Short mmCIF file of C-alpha atoms in Angstrom, two decimals:
data_model
loop_
_atom_site.label_atom_id
_atom_site.label_comp_id
_atom_site.label_asym_id
_atom_site.label_seq_id
_atom_site.Cartn_x
_atom_site.Cartn_y
_atom_site.Cartn_z
CA ALA A 2 0.00 0.00 0.00
CA GLN A 3 1.12 3.55 -0.63
CA ARG A 4 1.80 5.39 2.56
CA VAL A 5 3.75 8.31 3.99
CA THR A 6 4.56 8.37 7.69
CA GLN A 7 5.82 11.28 9.74
CA PRO A 8 6.35 9.86 13.21
CA GLU A 9 6.68 13.17 15.05
CA LYS A 10 3.65 15.34 15.58
CA LEU A 11 5.67 18.14 17.17
CA LEU A 12 9.36 18.92 17.10
CA SER A 13 10.66 21.67 19.32
CA VAL A 14 14.24 22.97 19.05
CA PHE A 15 16.20 26.05 20.04
CA LYS A 16 17.41 28.59 17.52
CA GLY A 17 20.73 27.53 16.05
CA ALA A 18 20.24 23.85 16.80
CA PRO A 19 20.17 21.24 14.02
CA VAL A 20 16.79 19.97 13.00
CA GLU A 21 15.66 16.76 11.32
CA LEU A 22 12.07 16.05 10.39
CA LYS A 23 11.52 12.40 9.68
CA CYS A 24 9.60 10.95 6.75
CA ASN A 25 9.22 7.32 5.76
CA TYR A 26 7.32 6.03 2.77
CA SER A 27 5.89 2.83 1.39
CA TYR A 28 5.62 2.53 -2.39
CA SER A 29 6.31 -0.25 -4.85
CA GLY A 30 7.27 2.05 -7.72
CA SER A 31 10.06 4.56 -8.11
CA PRO A 32 9.37 7.23 -5.50
CA GLU A 33 9.02 10.90 -6.22
CA LEU A 34 9.07 12.77 -2.91
CA PHE A 35 8.40 16.31 -1.79
CA TRP A 36 8.36 18.46 1.30
CA TYR A 37 5.60 21.04 1.64
CA VAL A 38 5.47 23.76 4.27
CA GLN A 39 2.68 25.84 5.73
CA TYR A 40 3.64 28.95 7.66
CA SER A 41 1.12 30.53 9.98
CA ARG A 42 -1.80 32.03 8.05
CA GLN A 43 -0.24 31.17 4.70
CA ARG A 44 -0.99 28.66 1.98
CA LEU A 45 0.62 25.30 1.81
CA GLN A 46 3.57 25.58 -0.56
CA LEU A 47 6.29 23.44 -1.99
CA LEU A 48 9.56 23.57 -0.07
CA LEU A 49 11.64 21.13 -2.07
CA ARG A 50 11.52 17.99 -4.18
CA HIS A 51 14.08 15.24 -4.20
CA ILE A 52 14.49 15.15 -7.97
CA SER A 53 15.88 18.69 -7.99
CA ARG A 54 18.48 18.01 -5.33
CA GLU A 55 18.12 21.61 -4.28
CA SER A 56 18.55 23.39 -0.98
CA ILE A 57 15.81 25.80 -0.08
CA LYS A 58 16.08 28.13 2.93
CA GLY A 59 18.96 25.96 4.15
CA PHE A 60 16.88 22.77 4.12
CA THR A 61 17.98 19.62 2.36
CA ALA A 62 16.48 16.17 2.03
CA ASP A 63 18.08 13.00 0.74
CA LEU A 64 16.17 10.07 -0.58
CA ASN A 65 17.32 6.82 1.02
CA LYS A 66 15.70 3.98 -0.89
CA GLY A 67 17.21 1.34 1.36
CA GLU A 68 15.56 2.83 4.44
CA THR A 69 12.60 4.21 2.44
CA SER A 70 13.14 7.58 4.03
CA PHE A 71 13.24 11.21 2.96
CA HIS A 72 14.19 13.14 6.09
CA LEU A 73 14.32 16.93 6.01
CA LYS A 74 17.36 18.52 7.60
CA LYS A 75 18.72 21.92 8.45
CA PRO A 76 21.99 22.46 10.32
CA PHE A 77 20.97 25.65 12.14
CA ALA A 78 17.29 26.27 12.78
CA GLN A 79 15.86 29.80 12.67
CA GLU A 80 12.75 31.12 14.37
CA GLU A 81 11.17 31.79 10.97
CA ASP A 82 11.37 28.06 10.23
CA SER A 83 8.54 27.48 12.69
CA ALA A 84 5.75 25.97 10.59
CA MET A 85 3.87 22.83 9.71
CA TYR A 86 5.83 20.49 7.44
CA TYR A 87 4.33 17.76 5.29
CA CYS A 88 6.14 15.03 3.43
CA ALA A 89 4.42 13.86 0.22
CA LEU A 90 4.73 11.05 -2.31
CA ALA A 91 3.70 11.41 -5.95
CA ILE A 92 1.84 8.58 -7.62
CA TYR A 93 2.67 8.85 -11.33
CA ASN A 94 0.14 6.44 -12.72
CA GLN A 95 -2.76 8.12 -10.96
CA GLY A 96 -2.76 11.58 -12.46
CA GLY A 97 0.17 12.79 -10.43
CA LYS A 98 -1.74 12.76 -7.18
CA LEU A 99 0.16 13.33 -3.97
CA ILE A 100 -0.20 11.33 -0.80
CA PHE A 101 0.70 13.32 2.30
CA GLY A 102 1.99 12.36 5.70
CA GLN A 103 0.38 13.44 8.95
CA GLY A 104 2.55 16.51 9.25
CA THR A 105 5.12 17.67 11.78
CA GLU A 106 4.87 20.97 13.55
CA LEU A 107 8.28 22.53 13.97
CA SER A 108 8.67 25.05 16.75
CA VAL A 109 11.96 26.95 16.95
CA LYS A 110 12.42 28.73 20.24
CA PRO A 111 14.64 31.79 20.72
CA ASP B 1 2.00 33.34 -10.48
CA VAL B 2 -0.46 30.48 -10.36
CA LYS B 3 -3.55 31.36 -8.52
CA VAL B 4 -5.92 28.87 -6.95
CA THR B 5 -8.96 30.59 -5.51
CA GLN B 6 -11.43 29.07 -3.13
CA SER B 7 -14.69 30.95 -2.98
CA SER B 8 -15.13 31.01 0.80
CA ARG B 9 -12.66 31.28 3.65
CA TYR B 10 -15.17 30.29 6.32
CA LEU B 11 -18.49 28.50 6.07
CA VAL B 12 -20.97 27.50 8.73
CA LYS B 13 -23.66 25.01 7.77
CA ARG B 14 -26.23 22.88 9.49
CA THR B 15 -26.40 19.11 9.55
CA GLY B 16 -28.19 17.80 6.51
CA GLU B 17 -27.58 20.83 4.31
CA LYS B 18 -26.15 20.47 0.82
CA VAL B 19 -22.83 22.32 0.67
CA PHE B 20 -20.87 23.50 -2.35
CA LEU B 21 -17.19 24.38 -2.14
CA GLU B 22 -15.86 26.08 -5.24
CA CYS B 23 -12.31 26.23 -6.56
CA VAL B 24 -10.94 28.04 -9.60
CA GLN B 25 -7.41 28.00 -11.02
CA ASP B 26 -6.05 30.33 -13.67
CA MET B 27 -3.06 28.43 -15.11
CA ASP B 28 -4.72 25.93 -17.40
CA HIS B 29 -3.72 23.02 -15.18
CA GLU B 30 -5.09 19.62 -16.08
CA ASN B 31 -5.12 18.18 -12.56
CA MET B 32 -7.23 19.43 -9.70
CA PHE B 33 -7.58 18.02 -6.21
CA TRP B 34 -9.64 18.31 -3.07
CA TYR B 35 -8.04 17.51 0.28
CA ARG B 36 -9.22 17.86 3.81
CA GLN B 37 -6.73 18.87 6.46
CA ASP B 38 -7.21 17.69 10.02
CA PRO B 39 -4.78 17.98 12.96
CA GLY B 40 -2.88 14.75 13.47
CA LEU B 41 -4.19 13.28 10.24
CA GLY B 42 -2.46 15.53 7.75
CA LEU B 43 -3.94 16.01 4.30
CA ARG B 44 -6.24 13.32 3.00
CA LEU B 45 -7.30 13.19 -0.63
CA ILE B 46 -11.04 13.26 -1.19
CA TYR B 47 -11.32 13.42 -5.00
CA PHE B 48 -9.20 14.48 -7.91
CA SER B 49 -9.69 15.17 -11.57
CA TYR B 50 -7.19 14.98 -14.41
CA ASP B 51 -9.45 16.31 -17.13
CA VAL B 52 -12.76 18.04 -17.69
CA LYS B 53 -15.68 15.81 -16.71
CA MET B 54 -13.28 13.23 -15.32
CA LYS B 55 -13.05 12.39 -11.65
CA GLU B 56 -11.32 9.84 -9.49
CA LYS B 57 -11.95 8.86 -5.91
CA GLY B 58 -9.24 9.59 -3.44
CA ASP B 59 -8.76 7.96 -0.06
CA ILE B 60 -11.87 9.32 1.69
CA PRO B 61 -14.61 9.97 -0.92
CA GLU B 62 -17.56 8.85 1.22
CA GLY B 63 -20.10 11.61 1.74
CA TYR B 64 -18.62 13.76 -1.02
CA SER B 65 -19.01 14.24 -4.74
CA VAL B 66 -17.33 16.52 -7.25
CA SER B 67 -18.03 18.30 -10.48
CA ARG B 68 -15.67 19.51 -13.18
CA GLU B 69 -17.60 21.00 -16.06
CA LYS B 70 -14.84 23.43 -17.04
CA LYS B 71 -11.11 22.99 -16.91
CA GLU B 72 -10.54 25.85 -14.49
CA ARG B 73 -13.25 24.97 -11.97
CA PHE B 74 -13.51 22.03 -9.58
CA SER B 75 -16.39 21.87 -7.13
CA LEU B 76 -16.69 19.74 -4.02
CA ILE B 77 -20.20 18.84 -2.94
CA LEU B 78 -21.33 17.58 0.42
CA GLU B 79 -24.69 16.04 -0.35
CA SER B 80 -25.88 16.04 3.26
CA ALA B 81 -23.42 17.68 5.61
CA SER B 82 -22.57 15.93 8.85
CA THR B 83 -20.64 17.11 11.89
CA ASN B 84 -17.71 14.81 11.08
CA GLN B 85 -17.20 16.80 7.91
CA THR B 86 -16.18 19.83 9.91
CA SER B 87 -12.68 20.45 8.60
CA MET B 88 -10.33 22.63 6.58
CA TYR B 89 -10.77 21.90 2.89
CA LEU B 90 -7.91 22.58 0.51
CA CYS B 91 -8.11 22.73 -3.25
CA ALA B 92 -4.99 22.29 -5.37
CA SER B 93 -3.98 22.10 -9.00
CA SER B 94 -1.00 20.81 -10.97
CA LEU B 95 0.28 20.10 -14.46
CA THR B 96 0.13 16.54 -15.69
CA ARG B 97 3.67 16.18 -16.93
CA ALA B 98 5.66 13.56 -15.09
CA GLY B 99 8.18 15.11 -12.77
CA ASP B 100 6.18 18.29 -12.57
CA GLU B 101 3.74 17.35 -9.85
CA LYS B 102 4.17 20.52 -7.88
CA LEU B 103 0.84 21.33 -6.34
CA PHE B 104 -0.45 24.86 -6.05
CA PHE B 105 -2.86 25.25 -3.16
CA GLY B 106 -5.73 27.53 -2.43
CA SER B 107 -5.97 29.30 0.90
CA GLY B 108 -8.52 26.82 2.20
CA THR B 109 -12.13 26.82 3.36
CA GLN B 110 -12.80 26.19 7.03
CA LEU B 111 -16.14 24.44 7.14
CA SER B 112 -18.08 24.05 10.37
CA VAL B 113 -21.11 21.79 10.39
CA LEU B 114 -23.39 22.36 13.37
#
């Protein structure tokens, strides 16, 4: 079955600390994974996708097919990183629909 | 910039009412989606459409239906609203091309069913 799991509901760190938001997936095909972010009172928006291998706002994510994971990392968290983060998996043969995880709320304290 | 517009930011309805949630996108996207967003459950796909007059069930279609008569508009219908349909509803659109599944989201409709 296709599934995305984010085991942490809430992650609280201090400013300047490293942060890692966990994401595990279950999919029989070749995975296409994304991280979406929703800042307070803003729309959900794409943060990054694994195929681009890009770093956005200091965040990176590496696809580990062996561990079926796509964890989001940032070496030094900032207060403005506080938001809701969702990991998502694209299903190519079903119109490009995305399956989302449960979300992790990141709180960065001063 | 792609714009996905949801007609209402807040809606309050009574149990048993028929409810229409409207969504319009202005970038000629083929795919459109309806999700509901609940704390602890994340985003769950209700229905999606990859072409005009086409629709596919998502993971939680029960109690909902959709309509896509024009490419830019995708409507979510609650035939008989119930209290467990109180939620934030998000509409999204995307291009079909493989590797381009970036979703553009609307600002959401917070529906309360009393």
